[in-house]
Amino acid sequence: MNANFNFRYLRNIQSSHQLNRLVVALVIICSAGLIGWNQWLTHQTVEQSREKIYTVDPSGKTIMLAYAQDQNANRPAEAKDHVKTFLKLFFNQEPDEKAIDENMKQAAYLGDESITRHYYDLREKGFYTKLLQGNTIEKVLVDSVNVDMTRSPYYCTINARIMLVRATNITFRRLKADCSLIDARRTDNNPHGFLIERFRVTDNSDIETINRDQYNGYR
């Protein structure tokens, strides 16, 4: 009888140990699950908070809530605006040597040496000297900028026109160019975070020259 009692006692002890191990295992699993869920919830809360921007209206009395867009969602538009900004800096020129130099310095922040090389080519050909001597204003009219964002470097094609405004006439030139864009660090001088590479003008031929009196606005 003692043997049977001892056997049952040992079995009870063994069952108790197994039950304890099971309870401990369940507690560990539940704790791990709770920790994991808490971390996921914290991550979601942080991500949602990043999408919110609090702004103050001009009166300073009301705080308004706005939602920030995903940075990558707007990259195609930023790429096009980067190229358009460069075109305006490079091709919108007044007959002022200091203004031309300042524009070129700003344009150089947006691309590689292909930009400065094109500037030096134009300068060696006397283009800017003619602008200054002829009191000519140069303007760019951007018709289209197309950027293929499917693969980096991003290939870009440019279709535009150049206006050369003189005292008595206006000359329109065709501007066709291409380049590549790569991602770069955002800075004050390069807010879109792109860099233009291998900028190349493929067509800069004259379209027409008209009398100033015949011109009635951008075409």
CSV table of C-alpha atoms in Angstrom, one decimal:
chain,number,residue,atom,x,y,z
A,1,MET,CA,0.0,0.0,0.0
A,2,ASN,CA,2.9,2.3,0.8
A,3,ALA,CA,4.3,1.5,-2.7
A,4,ASN,CA,0.9,2.5,-4.4
A,5,PHE,CA,0.7,5.6,-2.3
A,6,ASN,CA,4.3,6.6,-3.1
A,7,PHE,CA,3.6,5.9,-6.8
A,8,ARG,CA,0.5,8.1,-6.8
A,9,TYR,CA,2.4,10.8,-4.8
A,10,LEU,CA,5.2,10.8,-7.4
A,11,ARG,CA,2.7,11.0,-10.2
A,12,ASN,CA,1.0,13.9,-8.5
A,13,ILE,CA,4.3,15.7,-8.1
A,14,GLN,CA,5.2,15.0,-11.8
A,15,SER,CA,1.8,16.2,-12.9
A,16,SER,CA,2.2,19.4,-10.8
A,17,HIS,CA,5.6,20.1,-12.3
A,18,GLN,CA,4.2,19.6,-15.8
A,19,LEU,CA,1.3,21.9,-15.0
A,20,ASN,CA,3.7,24.5,-13.6
A,21,ARG,CA,5.8,24.3,-16.7
A,22,LEU,CA,2.7,24.7,-18.9
A,23,VAL,CA,1.5,27.7,-16.9
A,24,VAL,CA,5.0,29.3,-17.0
A,25,ALA,CA,5.2,28.7,-20.8
A,26,LEU,CA,1.8,30.2,-21.3
A,27,VAL,CA,2.8,33.3,-19.2
A,28,ILE,CA,6.0,33.7,-21.2
A,29,ILE,CA,4.1,33.4,-24.5
A,30,CYS,CA,1.4,35.8,-23.4
A,31,SER,CA,4.0,38.3,-22.1
A,32,ALA,CA,6.0,38.1,-25.4
A,33,GLY,CA,2.8,38.6,-27.4
A,34,LEU,CA,1.8,41.5,-25.2
A,35,ILE,CA,5.3,43.1,-25.6
A,36,GLY,CA,5.2,42.5,-29.4
A,37,TRP,CA,1.7,44.0,-29.7
A,38,ASN,CA,2.8,47.0,-27.6
A,39,GLN,CA,5.8,47.6,-29.8
A,40,TRP,CA,3.7,47.4,-32.9
A,41,LEU,CA,1.1,49.8,-31.4
A,42,THR,CA,3.9,52.2,-30.5
A,43,HIS,CA,5.4,52.0,-34.0
A,44,GLN,CA,2.0,52.7,-35.6
A,45,THR,CA,1.4,55.6,-33.3
A,46,VAL,CA,4.8,57.1,-34.2
A,47,GLU,CA,4.2,56.6,-37.9
A,48,GLN,CA,0.8,58.3,-37.7
A,49,SER,CA,2.2,61.2,-35.7
A,50,ARG,CA,4.8,61.7,-38.4
A,51,GLU,CA,2.0,62.1,-40.9
A,52,LYS,CA,0.5,65.0,-38.9
A,53,ILE,CA,1.6,68.6,-39.1
A,54,TYR,CA,0.3,71.2,-36.8
A,55,THR,CA,0.2,74.7,-38.3
A,56,VAL,CA,-0.8,78.1,-36.9
A,57,ASP,CA,-3.0,80.4,-38.8
A,58,PRO,CA,-1.8,83.9,-39.6
A,59,SER,CA,-3.7,85.3,-36.6
A,60,GLY,CA,-1.8,83.0,-34.2
A,61,LYS,CA,-5.0,82.0,-32.5
A,62,THR,CA,-5.9,78.7,-34.1
A,63,ILE,CA,-3.9,75.5,-34.4
A,64,MET,CA,-4.8,73.6,-37.5
A,65,LEU,CA,-4.0,69.9,-38.3
A,66,ALA,CA,-2.6,68.9,-41.7
A,67,TYR,CA,-1.5,65.5,-42.9
A,68,ALA,CA,2.0,65.1,-44.5
A,69,GLN,CA,2.2,63.1,-47.6
A,70,ASP,CA,4.6,60.2,-48.1
A,71,GLN,CA,7.8,61.7,-49.3
A,72,ASN,CA,8.2,59.3,-52.2
A,73,ALA,CA,4.7,59.8,-53.4
A,74,ASN,CA,5.6,63.3,-54.7
A,75,ARG,CA,9.1,62.5,-56.1
A,76,PRO,CA,8.0,62.6,-59.8
A,77,ALA,CA,6.6,66.1,-59.3
A,78,GLU,CA,9.7,67.2,-57.4
A,79,ALA,CA,11.9,65.8,-60.2
A,80,LYS,CA,10.1,67.9,-62.8
A,81,ASP,CA,10.2,71.0,-60.7
A,82,HIS,CA,14.0,70.4,-60.1
A,83,VAL,CA,14.6,70.5,-63.8
A,84,LYS,CA,12.3,73.5,-64.4
A,85,THR,CA,14.1,75.4,-61.6
A,86,PHE,CA,17.4,74.7,-63.3
A,87,LEU,CA,16.1,75.8,-66.7
A,88,LYS,CA,14.9,79.1,-65.3
A,89,LEU,CA,18.2,79.7,-63.5
A,90,PHE,CA,20.2,78.8,-66.6
A,91,PHE,CA,18.2,80.4,-69.4
A,92,ASN,CA,16.4,83.3,-67.8
A,93,GLN,CA,19.0,86.0,-68.0
A,94,GLU,CA,19.1,89.8,-67.9
A,95,PRO,CA,21.9,91.9,-69.5
A,96,ASP,CA,23.6,92.1,-66.1
A,97,GLU,CA,26.9,90.3,-65.7
A,98,LYS,CA,26.6,90.0,-61.9
A,99,ALA,CA,23.0,88.6,-62.2
A,100,ILE,CA,24.2,86.1,-64.8
A,101,ASP,CA,27.1,84.9,-62.6
A,102,GLU,CA,24.7,84.5,-59.6
A,103,ASN,CA,22.2,82.5,-61.6
A,104,MET,CA,24.9,80.2,-62.8
A,105,LYS,CA,26.2,79.6,-59.3
A,106,GLN,CA,22.7,78.6,-58.2
A,107,ALA,CA,22.2,76.4,-61.2
A,108,ALA,CA,25.5,74.6,-60.5
A,109,TYR,CA,24.2,73.4,-57.2
A,110,LEU,CA,21.5,71.4,-59.1
A,111,GLY,CA,23.8,69.4,-61.4
A,112,ASP,CA,27.2,68.1,-62.2
A,113,GLU,CA,30.0,69.5,-64.4
A,114,SER,CA,27.9,69.1,-67.6
A,115,ILE,CA,26.0,72.2,-66.6
A,116,THR,CA,29.1,74.4,-66.1
A,117,ARG,CA,30.6,72.9,-69.2
A,118,HIS,CA,27.6,74.1,-71.3
A,119,TYR,CA,27.9,77.5,-69.7
A,120,TYR,CA,31.5,77.8,-70.6
A,121,ASP,CA,30.8,76.7,-74.1
A,122,LEU,CA,28.2,79.4,-74.5
A,123,ARG,CA,30.6,82.0,-73.0
A,124,GLU,CA,33.5,81.0,-75.3
A,125,LYS,CA,31.1,81.5,-78.2
A,126,GLY,CA,30.4,85.0,-77.1
A,127,PHE,CA,26.7,84.4,-76.2
A,128,TYR,CA,26.7,86.3,-73.0
A,129,THR,CA,28.8,89.1,-74.4
A,130,LYS,CA,26.2,89.6,-77.1
A,131,LEU,CA,23.5,89.6,-74.4
A,132,LEU,CA,25.3,92.4,-72.6
A,133,GLN,CA,26.2,94.4,-75.6
A,134,GLY,CA,22.8,94.1,-77.2
A,135,ASN,CA,20.9,94.7,-74.0
A,136,THR,CA,19.1,91.5,-74.7
A,137,ILE,CA,16.8,89.6,-72.3
A,138,GLU,CA,16.7,85.8,-72.4
A,139,LYS,CA,13.6,83.9,-71.3
A,140,VAL,CA,12.8,80.2,-71.3
A,141,LEU,CA,9.3,78.9,-72.0
A,142,VAL,CA,9.1,75.3,-70.8
A,143,ASP,CA,6.7,73.2,-72.9
A,144,SER,CA,7.3,69.8,-71.2
A,145,VAL,CA,9.6,68.0,-68.9
A,146,ASN,CA,9.3,64.2,-68.9
A,147,VAL,CA,11.1,62.0,-66.3
A,148,ASP,CA,11.2,58.2,-66.3
A,149,MET,CA,11.1,57.4,-62.6
A,150,THR,CA,11.1,53.6,-63.1
A,151,ARG,CA,14.9,53.2,-63.0
A,152,SER,CA,17.8,55.3,-61.5
A,153,PRO,CA,19.4,57.3,-62.9
A,154,TYR,CA,16.1,58.8,-64.1
A,155,TYR,CA,16.2,59.7,-67.7
A,156,CYS,CA,14.7,63.2,-68.5
A,157,THR,CA,13.7,64.9,-71.8
A,158,ILE,CA,13.1,68.6,-72.1
A,159,ASN,CA,11.1,70.5,-74.7
A,160,ALA,CA,11.1,74.3,-74.4
A,161,ARG,CA,11.6,77.5,-76.3
A,162,ILE,CA,14.0,80.4,-75.8
A,163,MET,CA,13.0,84.0,-76.2
A,164,LEU,CA,15.7,86.6,-77.0
A,165,VAL,CA,14.0,90.0,-76.4
A,166,ARG,CA,15.8,92.9,-78.1
A,167,ALA,CA,14.9,96.6,-78.5
A,168,THR,CA,13.3,96.1,-81.9
A,169,ASN,CA,12.6,92.3,-82.3
A,170,ILE,CA,12.2,89.0,-80.6
A,171,THR,CA,13.8,85.8,-81.7
A,172,PHE,CA,12.3,82.4,-80.7
A,173,ARG,CA,14.6,79.4,-80.6
A,174,ARG,CA,13.8,75.7,-80.1
A,175,LEU,CA,15.3,74.1,-77.0
A,176,LYS,CA,15.5,70.3,-76.9
A,177,ALA,CA,17.7,68.7,-74.3
A,178,ASP,CA,18.1,65.6,-72.2
A,179,CYS,CA,19.8,64.6,-69.0
A,180,SER,CA,19.8,62.1,-66.1
A,181,LEU,CA,18.7,62.7,-62.5
A,182,ILE,CA,20.0,60.9,-59.4
A,183,ASP,CA,18.9,61.2,-55.8
A,184,ALA,CA,21.0,63.5,-53.7
A,185,ARG,CA,20.9,65.0,-50.2
A,186,ARG,CA,18.5,67.8,-49.7
A,187,THR,CA,20.1,71.2,-48.9
A,188,ASP,CA,19.1,74.8,-48.9
A,189,ASN,CA,20.6,75.1,-52.3
A,190,ASN,CA,19.1,71.8,-53.5
A,191,PRO,CA,15.7,71.5,-51.8
A,192,HIS,CA,14.4,68.7,-54.1
A,193,GLY,CA,17.3,66.4,-53.4
A,194,PHE,CA,18.1,65.6,-57.1
A,195,LEU,CA,21.3,66.1,-59.1
A,196,ILE,CA,21.3,66.6,-62.9
A,197,GLU,CA,23.9,64.6,-64.8
A,198,ARG,CA,25.0,64.5,-68.5
A,199,PHE,CA,22.9,67.6,-69.4
A,200,ARG,CA,23.0,67.9,-73.2
A,201,VAL,CA,21.3,70.3,-75.6
A,202,THR,CA,20.3,68.4,-78.8
A,203,ASP,CA,18.5,71.2,-80.7
A,204,ASN,CA,18.8,75.0,-80.3
A,205,SER,CA,17.8,76.1,-83.7
A,206,ASP,CA,15.9,79.4,-84.6
A,207,ILE,CA,12.2,79.2,-85.0
A,208,GLU,CA,11.3,82.8,-86.0
A,209,THR,CA,12.2,86.4,-85.5
A,210,ILE,CA,9.3,88.9,-85.2
A,211,ASN,CA,9.0,92.6,-84.7
A,212,ARG,CA,8.4,93.8,-81.1
A,213,ASP,CA,5.2,95.5,-82.2
A,214,GLN,CA,3.8,92.2,-83.4
A,215,TYR,CA,4.4,90.4,-80.1
A,216,ASN,CA,1.3,90.1,-77.9
A,217,GLY,CA,2.4,87.7,-75.2
A,218,TYR,CA,3.9,84.3,-74.7
A,219,ARG,CA,3.0,81.8,-77.3
